[in-house]
Amino acid sequence: MGVTPYRHTASGKKEQVERMFDNIAPKYDFMNGLLSAGIHKRWRKKAISLLREKKPKIILDLATGTGDFAIEAIQLNPDKVIAADISEGMMKIGREKIRKKKLEGKISFQKADSENLPFASDSFDAITVGFGVRNFEDLLKGLQGMHRVLKPGGMAVILEFSKVTSFPMKQLYGFYFNFITPALGKLFTSDRSAYTYLPDSVQAFPSGRDFELILQKAGFKDIRSKRLTFGIATIYLATK
């Protein structure tokens, strides 16, 4: 099962992740801005810009959370974006964002599990995932599900945290991620485990070349990656 949010709970990772995000949903956007100093917005814009040449009309934003990636994808002028997640608490906040932005005609939310996607094969021109694949209970099965619902020639764009390797950023980032992040999570949210799980899950995630090999095993081709901000995050591009 790997790293889980609640180490002394018998339930599976999927159920624990759903519970965790339901718990932190009210503070999720605030914490993202606080912990990243807004850098995550630039990362997201960069990831979406890499889809511009594809001109996707039907997009799936998987592990959408409160919908920020789906909202950014509107810059591509798609006909439809389906924002999918396992956490109803997160999507409730996302739906309110969409309502305020008057994007109900473009973006719809749907509860969906990456390993059992309720969509027909070859349904989407593009799939985006922002900081979500490391939360999959079965990483390979989740990626295979993404590959199945992607149209031939379609592209998956995955933005995920990475392991920083260069001195002194490795040491500085490690201290911030392992000590400051959990402390801020404990201070501002009711779920202290969520922000302990964050650095643990990043450390356990097979980033870089290791993740590219899993994408290949899932059936993807033309796999590329772009490291961002000293390697703190990486954008992975993969085609069906």
PDB file of C-alpha atoms in Angstrom:
ATOM      1  CA  MET A   1       0.000   0.000   0.000  1.00  0.00           C
ATOM      2  CA  GLY A   2       3.022   2.287   0.435  1.00  0.00           C
ATOM      3  CA  VAL A   3       2.923   5.639   2.243  1.00  0.00           C
ATOM      4  CA  THR A   4      -0.499   6.573   3.631  1.00  0.00           C
ATOM      5  CA  PRO A   5      -1.832   9.632   5.463  1.00  0.00           C
ATOM      6  CA  TYR A   6      -2.922   7.747   8.588  1.00  0.00           C
ATOM      7  CA  ARG A   7      -0.320   5.137   9.473  1.00  0.00           C
ATOM      8  CA  HIS A   8      -2.281   3.440  12.236  1.00  0.00           C
ATOM      9  CA  THR A   9      -5.517   3.054  10.253  1.00  0.00           C
ATOM     10  CA  ALA A  10      -6.447  -0.258   8.655  1.00  0.00           C
ATOM     11  CA  SER A  11      -8.289   1.235   5.655  1.00  0.00           C
ATOM     12  CA  GLY A  12      -6.634   1.357   2.221  1.00  0.00           C
ATOM     13  CA  LYS A  13      -4.724   4.298   0.801  1.00  0.00           C
ATOM     14  CA  LYS A  14      -7.620   5.350  -1.425  1.00  0.00           C
ATOM     15  CA  GLU A  15     -10.026   5.680   1.494  1.00  0.00           C
ATOM     16  CA  GLN A  16      -7.406   7.462   3.601  1.00  0.00           C
ATOM     17  CA  VAL A  17      -6.591   9.963   0.846  1.00  0.00           C
ATOM     18  CA  GLU A  18     -10.295  10.701   0.341  1.00  0.00           C
ATOM     19  CA  ARG A  19     -10.736  11.272   4.079  1.00  0.00           C
ATOM     20  CA  MET A  20      -7.626  13.454   4.244  1.00  0.00           C
ATOM     21  CA  PHE A  21      -8.726  15.754   1.444  1.00  0.00           C
ATOM     22  CA  ASP A  22     -12.251  15.994   2.799  1.00  0.00           C
ATOM     23  CA  ASN A  23     -10.703  17.093   6.113  1.00  0.00           C
ATOM     24  CA  ILE A  24      -8.378  19.747   4.706  1.00  0.00           C
ATOM     25  CA  ALA A  25     -10.637  21.003   1.891  1.00  0.00           C
ATOM     26  CA  PRO A  26     -11.654  24.276   3.629  1.00  0.00           C
ATOM     27  CA  LYS A  27      -7.986  25.313   4.026  1.00  0.00           C
ATOM     28  CA  TYR A  28      -6.528  23.605   0.948  1.00  0.00           C
ATOM     29  CA  ASP A  29      -6.211  26.632  -1.353  1.00  0.00           C
ATOM     30  CA  PHE A  30      -4.912  28.833   1.466  1.00  0.00           C
ATOM     31  CA  MET A  31      -2.273  26.264   2.398  1.00  0.00           C
ATOM     32  CA  ASN A  32      -1.166  25.832  -1.216  1.00  0.00           C
ATOM     33  CA  GLY A  33      -0.561  29.550  -1.526  1.00  0.00           C
ATOM     34  CA  LEU A  34       1.173  29.754   1.839  1.00  0.00           C
ATOM     35  CA  LEU A  35       3.490  26.773   1.347  1.00  0.00           C
ATOM     36  CA  SER A  36       4.514  27.540  -2.241  1.00  0.00           C
ATOM     37  CA  ALA A  37       4.477  31.369  -2.095  1.00  0.00           C
ATOM     38  CA  GLY A  38       2.370  31.226  -5.246  1.00  0.00           C
ATOM     39  CA  ILE A  39       4.955  29.362  -7.338  1.00  0.00           C
ATOM     40  CA  HIS A  40       2.462  26.529  -7.951  1.00  0.00           C
ATOM     41  CA  LYS A  41       0.413  28.917 -10.098  1.00  0.00           C
ATOM     42  CA  ARG A  42       3.356  29.441 -12.469  1.00  0.00           C
ATOM     43  CA  TRP A  43       3.957  25.703 -12.628  1.00  0.00           C
ATOM     44  CA  ARG A  44       0.321  25.113 -13.518  1.00  0.00           C
ATOM     45  CA  LYS A  45       0.340  27.765 -16.243  1.00  0.00           C
ATOM     46  CA  LYS A  46       3.503  26.236 -17.722  1.00  0.00           C
ATOM     47  CA  ALA A  47       1.970  22.749 -17.737  1.00  0.00           C
ATOM     48  CA  ILE A  48      -1.186  23.935 -19.500  1.00  0.00           C
ATOM     49  CA  SER A  49       0.818  25.947 -22.047  1.00  0.00           C
ATOM     50  CA  LEU A  50       2.492  22.727 -23.200  1.00  0.00           C
ATOM     51  CA  LEU A  51      -0.905  21.518 -24.435  1.00  0.00           C
ATOM     52  CA  ARG A  52      -1.582  24.590 -26.566  1.00  0.00           C
ATOM     53  CA  GLU A  53      -0.374  23.088 -29.857  1.00  0.00           C
ATOM     54  CA  LYS A  54      -2.625  20.059 -29.353  1.00  0.00           C
ATOM     55  CA  LYS A  55      -5.740  22.269 -29.176  1.00  0.00           C
ATOM     56  CA  PRO A  56      -7.649  19.697 -27.077  1.00  0.00           C
ATOM     57  CA  LYS A  57     -11.422  19.997 -27.126  1.00  0.00           C
ATOM     58  CA  ILE A  58     -12.347  17.445 -24.461  1.00  0.00           C
ATOM     59  CA  ILE A  59     -10.092  17.443 -21.372  1.00  0.00           C
ATOM     60  CA  LEU A  60     -10.092  15.315 -18.242  1.00  0.00           C
ATOM     61  CA  ASP A  61      -8.517  16.932 -15.191  1.00  0.00           C
ATOM     62  CA  LEU A  62      -7.941  14.017 -12.852  1.00  0.00           C
ATOM     63  CA  ALA A  63      -7.375  14.438  -9.102  1.00  0.00           C
ATOM     64  CA  THR A  64      -8.722  17.926  -9.696  1.00  0.00           C
ATOM     65  CA  GLY A  65      -9.011  18.921  -6.047  1.00  0.00           C
ATOM     66  CA  THR A  66     -10.686  22.321  -5.963  1.00  0.00           C
ATOM     67  CA  GLY A  67     -10.435  22.652  -9.743  1.00  0.00           C
ATOM     68  CA  ASP A  68      -7.552  25.080 -10.295  1.00  0.00           C
ATOM     69  CA  PHE A  69      -5.981  22.985 -13.078  1.00  0.00           C
ATOM     70  CA  ALA A  70      -9.368  22.633 -14.788  1.00  0.00           C
ATOM     71  CA  ILE A  71      -9.905  26.395 -14.591  1.00  0.00           C
ATOM     72  CA  GLU A  72      -6.445  27.053 -16.047  1.00  0.00           C
ATOM     73  CA  ALA A  73      -7.235  24.646 -18.900  1.00  0.00           C
ATOM     74  CA  ILE A  74      -9.988  27.023 -20.066  1.00  0.00           C
ATOM     75  CA  GLN A  75      -7.143  29.094 -21.580  1.00  0.00           C
ATOM     76  CA  LEU A  76      -6.929  26.362 -24.234  1.00  0.00           C
ATOM     77  CA  ASN A  77     -10.520  27.090 -25.320  1.00  0.00           C
ATOM     78  CA  PRO A  78     -11.803  23.516 -24.988  1.00  0.00           C
ATOM     79  CA  ASP A  79     -15.406  22.537 -25.519  1.00  0.00           C
ATOM     80  CA  LYS A  80     -15.544  20.698 -22.213  1.00  0.00           C
ATOM     81  CA  VAL A  81     -13.404  19.987 -19.148  1.00  0.00           C
ATOM     82  CA  ILE A  82     -14.395  17.179 -16.803  1.00  0.00           C
ATOM     83  CA  ALA A  83     -12.883  17.743 -13.362  1.00  0.00           C
ATOM     84  CA  ALA A  84     -12.710  14.425 -11.494  1.00  0.00           C
ATOM     85  CA  ASP A  85     -11.717  13.599  -7.930  1.00  0.00           C
ATOM     86  CA  ILE A  86     -12.473  11.134  -5.141  1.00  0.00           C
ATOM     87  CA  SER A  87     -13.021  13.882  -2.537  1.00  0.00           C
ATOM     88  CA  GLU A  88     -16.492  15.395  -2.451  1.00  0.00           C
ATOM     89  CA  GLY A  89     -15.223  17.978   0.044  1.00  0.00           C
ATOM     90  CA  MET A  90     -12.687  19.318  -2.439  1.00  0.00           C
ATOM     91  CA  MET A  91     -15.107  19.280  -5.352  1.00  0.00           C
ATOM     92  CA  LYS A  92     -17.729  21.169  -3.326  1.00  0.00           C
ATOM     93  CA  ILE A  93     -15.299  24.086  -3.090  1.00  0.00           C
ATOM     94  CA  GLY A  94     -14.385  23.656  -6.761  1.00  0.00           C
ATOM     95  CA  ARG A  95     -18.028  23.852  -7.837  1.00  0.00           C
ATOM     96  CA  GLU A  96     -18.398  27.135  -5.959  1.00  0.00           C
ATOM     97  CA  LYS A  97     -15.333  28.510  -7.767  1.00  0.00           C
ATOM     98  CA  ILE A  98     -16.814  27.498 -11.109  1.00  0.00           C
ATOM     99  CA  ARG A  99     -20.139  29.113 -10.228  1.00  0.00           C
ATOM    100  CA  LYS A 100     -18.454  32.405  -9.302  1.00  0.00           C
ATOM    101  CA  LYS A 101     -16.441  32.384 -12.520  1.00  0.00           C
ATOM    102  CA  LYS A 102     -19.562  31.476 -14.553  1.00  0.00           C
ATOM    103  CA  LEU A 103     -17.835  28.446 -16.067  1.00  0.00           C
ATOM    104  CA  GLU A 104     -20.591  25.880 -15.445  1.00  0.00           C
ATOM    105  CA  GLY A 105     -21.047  25.456 -19.197  1.00  0.00           C
ATOM    106  CA  LYS A 106     -17.384  24.556 -19.667  1.00  0.00           C
ATOM    107  CA  ILE A 107     -16.383  22.647 -16.528  1.00  0.00           C
ATOM    108  CA  SER A 108     -18.276  19.867 -14.771  1.00  0.00           C
ATOM    109  CA  PHE A 109     -17.240  17.928 -11.677  1.00  0.00           C
ATOM    110  CA  GLN A 110     -17.569  14.179 -11.316  1.00  0.00           C
ATOM    111  CA  LYS A 111     -16.500  11.815  -8.564  1.00  0.00           C
ATOM    112  CA  ALA A 112     -14.106   9.324 -10.107  1.00  0.00           C
ATOM    113  CA  ASP A 113     -11.321   6.998  -9.044  1.00  0.00           C
ATOM    114  CA  SER A 114      -8.225   6.855 -11.263  1.00  0.00           C
ATOM    115  CA  GLU A 115      -8.154   3.063 -11.167  1.00  0.00           C
ATOM    116  CA  ASN A 116     -11.812   2.686 -12.176  1.00  0.00           C
ATOM    117  CA  LEU A 117     -12.529   5.640 -14.439  1.00  0.00           C
ATOM    118  CA  PRO A 118     -16.228   5.742 -15.450  1.00  0.00           C
ATOM    119  CA  PHE A 119     -15.495   6.912 -18.993  1.00  0.00           C
ATOM    120  CA  ALA A 120     -15.457   5.129 -22.330  1.00  0.00           C
ATOM    121  CA  SER A 121     -12.140   4.263 -23.945  1.00  0.00           C
ATOM    122  CA  ASP A 122     -10.682   6.922 -26.273  1.00  0.00           C
ATOM    123  CA  SER A 123     -12.803   9.722 -24.768  1.00  0.00           C
ATOM    124  CA  PHE A 124     -10.383  12.599 -24.123  1.00  0.00           C
ATOM    125  CA  ASP A 125      -8.014  14.676 -26.231  1.00  0.00           C
ATOM    126  CA  ALA A 126      -5.904  15.452 -23.157  1.00  0.00           C
ATOM    127  CA  ILE A 127      -5.616  14.506 -19.502  1.00  0.00           C
ATOM    128  CA  THR A 128      -4.082  16.716 -16.837  1.00  0.00           C
ATOM    129  CA  VAL A 129      -3.083  15.735 -13.304  1.00  0.00           C
ATOM    130  CA  GLY A 130      -1.701  18.274 -10.860  1.00  0.00           C
ATOM    131  CA  PHE A 131       0.060  16.849  -7.801  1.00  0.00           C
ATOM    132  CA  GLY A 132      -2.220  13.831  -7.778  1.00  0.00           C
ATOM    133  CA  VAL A 133      -0.539  10.733  -9.188  1.00  0.00           C
ATOM    134  CA  ARG A 134       1.520  10.137  -6.050  1.00  0.00           C
ATOM    135  CA  ASN A 135      -1.811   9.712  -4.225  1.00  0.00           C
ATOM    136  CA  PHE A 136      -2.946   6.836  -6.470  1.00  0.00           C
ATOM    137  CA  GLU A 137      -3.292   3.617  -4.507  1.00  0.00           C
ATOM    138  CA  ASP A 138      -2.014   1.578  -7.468  1.00  0.00           C
ATOM    139  CA  LEU A 139       0.140   3.914  -9.578  1.00  0.00           C
ATOM    140  CA  LEU A 140       0.466   1.636 -12.609  1.00  0.00           C
ATOM    141  CA  LYS A 141      -3.227   0.764 -12.677  1.00  0.00           C
ATOM    142  CA  GLY A 142      -4.164   4.439 -12.412  1.00  0.00           C
ATOM    143  CA  LEU A 143      -1.875   5.365 -15.304  1.00  0.00           C
ATOM    144  CA  GLN A 144      -3.251   2.487 -17.365  1.00  0.00           C
ATOM    145  CA  GLY A 145      -6.743   3.833 -16.724  1.00  0.00           C
ATOM    146  CA  MET A 146      -5.650   7.252 -17.962  1.00  0.00           C
ATOM    147  CA  HIS A 147      -4.131   5.660 -21.055  1.00  0.00           C
ATOM    148  CA  ARG A 148      -7.369   3.774 -21.776  1.00  0.00           C
ATOM    149  CA  VAL A 149      -9.638   6.839 -21.766  1.00  0.00           C
ATOM    150  CA  LEU A 150      -7.189   9.008 -23.738  1.00  0.00           C
ATOM    151  CA  LYS A 151      -7.726   9.203 -27.501  1.00  0.00           C
ATOM    152  CA  PRO A 152      -4.951   7.907 -29.772  1.00  0.00           C
ATOM    153  CA  GLY A 153      -2.543  10.795 -30.246  1.00  0.00           C
ATOM    154  CA  GLY A 154      -3.842  12.458 -27.084  1.00  0.00           C
ATOM    155  CA  MET A 155      -1.474  13.768 -24.439  1.00  0.00           C
ATOM    156  CA  ALA A 156      -1.267  13.376 -20.681  1.00  0.00           C
ATOM    157  CA  VAL A 157       0.337  16.250 -18.780  1.00  0.00           C
ATOM    158  CA  ILE A 158       1.313  15.378 -15.221  1.00  0.00           C
ATOM    159  CA  LEU A 159       2.686  17.936 -12.763  1.00  0.00           C
ATOM    160  CA  GLU A 160       4.214  16.403  -9.668  1.00  0.00           C
ATOM    161  CA  PHE A 161       6.722  17.119  -6.922  1.00  0.00           C
ATOM    162  CA  SER A 162      10.243  15.749  -7.389  1.00  0.00           C
ATOM    163  CA  LYS A 163      13.263  14.931  -5.281  1.00  0.00           C
ATOM    164  CA  VAL A 164      15.715  17.833  -5.275  1.00  0.00           C
ATOM    165  CA  THR A 165      19.292  16.609  -5.778  1.00  0.00           C
ATOM    166  CA  SER A 166      21.510  19.701  -6.096  1.00  0.00           C
ATOM    167  CA  PHE A 167      23.385  21.341  -3.215  1.00  0.00           C
ATOM    168  CA  PRO A 168      22.350  23.471  -1.346  1.00  0.00           C
ATOM    169  CA  MET A 169      18.726  23.344  -2.544  1.00  0.00           C
ATOM    170  CA  LYS A 170      18.420  19.705  -1.504  1.00  0.00           C
ATOM    171  CA  GLN A 171      19.269  20.587   2.095  1.00  0.00           C
ATOM    172  CA  LEU A 172      17.188  23.782   2.215  1.00  0.00           C
ATOM    173  CA  TYR A 173      14.181  22.179   0.550  1.00  0.00           C
ATOM    174  CA  GLY A 174      14.463  19.089   2.735  1.00  0.00           C
ATOM    175  CA  PHE A 175      14.410  21.184   5.898  1.00  0.00           C
ATOM    176  CA  TYR A 176      11.447  23.250   4.715  1.00  0.00           C
ATOM    177  CA  PHE A 177       9.446  20.270   3.477  1.00  0.00           C
ATOM    178  CA  ASN A 178      10.117  17.992   6.435  1.00  0.00           C
ATOM    179  CA  PHE A 179       9.905  20.493   9.298  1.00  0.00           C
ATOM    180  CA  ILE A 180       8.256  23.782   8.261  1.00  0.00           C
ATOM    181  CA  THR A 181       5.498  22.234   6.138  1.00  0.00           C
ATOM    182  CA  PRO A 182       4.179  19.885   8.867  1.00  0.00           C
ATOM    183  CA  ALA A 183       4.401  22.700  11.432  1.00  0.00           C
ATOM    184  CA  LEU A 184       2.322  25.039   9.270  1.00  0.00           C
ATOM    185  CA  GLY A 185      -0.129  22.248   8.532  1.00  0.00           C
ATOM    186  CA  LYS A 186      -0.569  21.618  12.242  1.00  0.00           C
ATOM    187  CA  LEU A 187      -1.024  25.347  12.889  1.00  0.00           C
ATOM    188  CA  PHE A 188      -3.596  26.086  10.195  1.00  0.00           C
ATOM    189  CA  THR A 189      -5.520  22.837   9.653  1.00  0.00           C
ATOM    190  CA  SER A 190      -7.312  20.295  11.805  1.00  0.00           C
ATOM    191  CA  ASP A 191      -5.522  17.373  10.162  1.00  0.00           C
ATOM    192  CA  ARG A 192      -1.846  17.325  11.147  1.00  0.00           C
ATOM    193  CA  SER A 193      -1.293  14.023   9.315  1.00  0.00           C
ATOM    194  CA  ALA A 194      -2.004  15.616   5.913  1.00  0.00           C
ATOM    195  CA  TYR A 195       1.128  17.759   5.939  1.00  0.00           C
ATOM    196  CA  THR A 196       3.291  14.999   7.321  1.00  0.00           C
ATOM    197  CA  TYR A 197       2.030  12.749   4.542  1.00  0.00           C
ATOM    198  CA  LEU A 198       2.971  15.372   1.930  1.00  0.00           C
ATOM    199  CA  PRO A 199       6.784  15.141   2.310  1.00  0.00           C
ATOM    200  CA  ASP A 200       6.569  11.392   2.973  1.00  0.00           C
ATOM    201  CA  SER A 201       4.606  10.793  -0.234  1.00  0.00           C
ATOM    202  CA  VAL A 202       6.997  12.924  -2.295  1.00  0.00           C
ATOM    203  CA  GLN A 203       9.979  11.008  -0.939  1.00  0.00           C
ATOM    204  CA  ALA A 204       8.318   7.682  -1.756  1.00  0.00           C
ATOM    205  CA  PHE A 205       7.231   8.701  -5.269  1.00  0.00           C
ATOM    206  CA  PRO A 206       9.331   7.269  -8.142  1.00  0.00           C
ATOM    207  CA  SER A 207      10.126  10.607  -9.784  1.00  0.00           C
ATOM    208  CA  GLY A 208      12.246  11.367 -12.826  1.00  0.00           C
ATOM    209  CA  ARG A 209      13.407   8.458 -14.965  1.00  0.00           C
ATOM    210  CA  ASP A 210      11.759   5.933 -12.643  1.00  0.00           C
ATOM    211  CA  PHE A 211       8.350   7.496 -13.242  1.00  0.00           C
ATOM    212  CA  GLU A 212       8.984   7.742 -16.985  1.00  0.00           C
ATOM    213  CA  LEU A 213       9.555   3.982 -17.062  1.00  0.00           C
ATOM    214  CA  ILE A 214       6.215   3.388 -15.308  1.00  0.00           C
ATOM    215  CA  LEU A 215       4.485   5.638 -17.845  1.00  0.00           C
ATOM    216  CA  GLN A 216       6.055   3.549 -20.587  1.00  0.00           C
ATOM    217  CA  LYS A 217       4.863   0.348 -18.912  1.00  0.00           C
ATOM    218  CA  ALA A 218       1.351   1.820 -18.781  1.00  0.00           C
ATOM    219  CA  GLY A 219       1.401   2.121 -22.575  1.00  0.00           C
ATOM    220  CA  PHE A 220       2.461   5.720 -23.143  1.00  0.00           C
ATOM    221  CA  LYS A 221       5.054   6.809 -25.698  1.00  0.00           C
ATOM    222  CA  ASP A 222       7.007   9.974 -26.568  1.00  0.00           C
ATOM    223  CA  ILE A 223       7.577  10.548 -22.857  1.00  0.00           C
ATOM    224  CA  ARG A 224       9.343  13.758 -21.880  1.00  0.00           C
ATOM    225  CA  SER A 225       9.903  15.622 -18.642  1.00  0.00           C
ATOM    226  CA  LYS A 226      10.670  19.216 -17.693  1.00  0.00           C
ATOM    227  CA  ARG A 227      12.112  20.018 -14.265  1.00  0.00           C
ATOM    228  CA  LEU A 228      10.922  23.220 -12.619  1.00  0.00           C
ATOM    229  CA  THR A 229      12.409  25.552  -9.971  1.00  0.00           C
ATOM    230  CA  PHE A 230      15.617  23.702  -9.057  1.00  0.00           C
ATOM    231  CA  GLY A 231      13.855  20.374  -9.549  1.00  0.00           C
ATOM    232  CA  ILE A 232      11.208  20.907  -6.869  1.00  0.00           C
ATOM    233  CA  ALA A 233       8.559  19.855  -9.385  1.00  0.00           C
ATOM    234  CA  THR A 234       8.505  18.140 -12.768  1.00  0.00           C
ATOM    235  CA  ILE A 235       6.108  18.219 -15.706  1.00  0.00           C
ATOM    236  CA  TYR A 236       5.782  14.863 -17.471  1.00  0.00           C
ATOM    237  CA  LEU A 237       4.403  14.705 -21.010  1.00  0.00           C
ATOM    238  CA  ALA A 238       3.217  11.394 -22.413  1.00  0.00           C
ATOM    239  CA  THR A 239       1.289  10.468 -25.571  1.00  0.00           C
ATOM    240  CA  LYS A 240      -1.027   7.599 -26.425  1.00  0.00           C
TER     241      LYS A 240
END
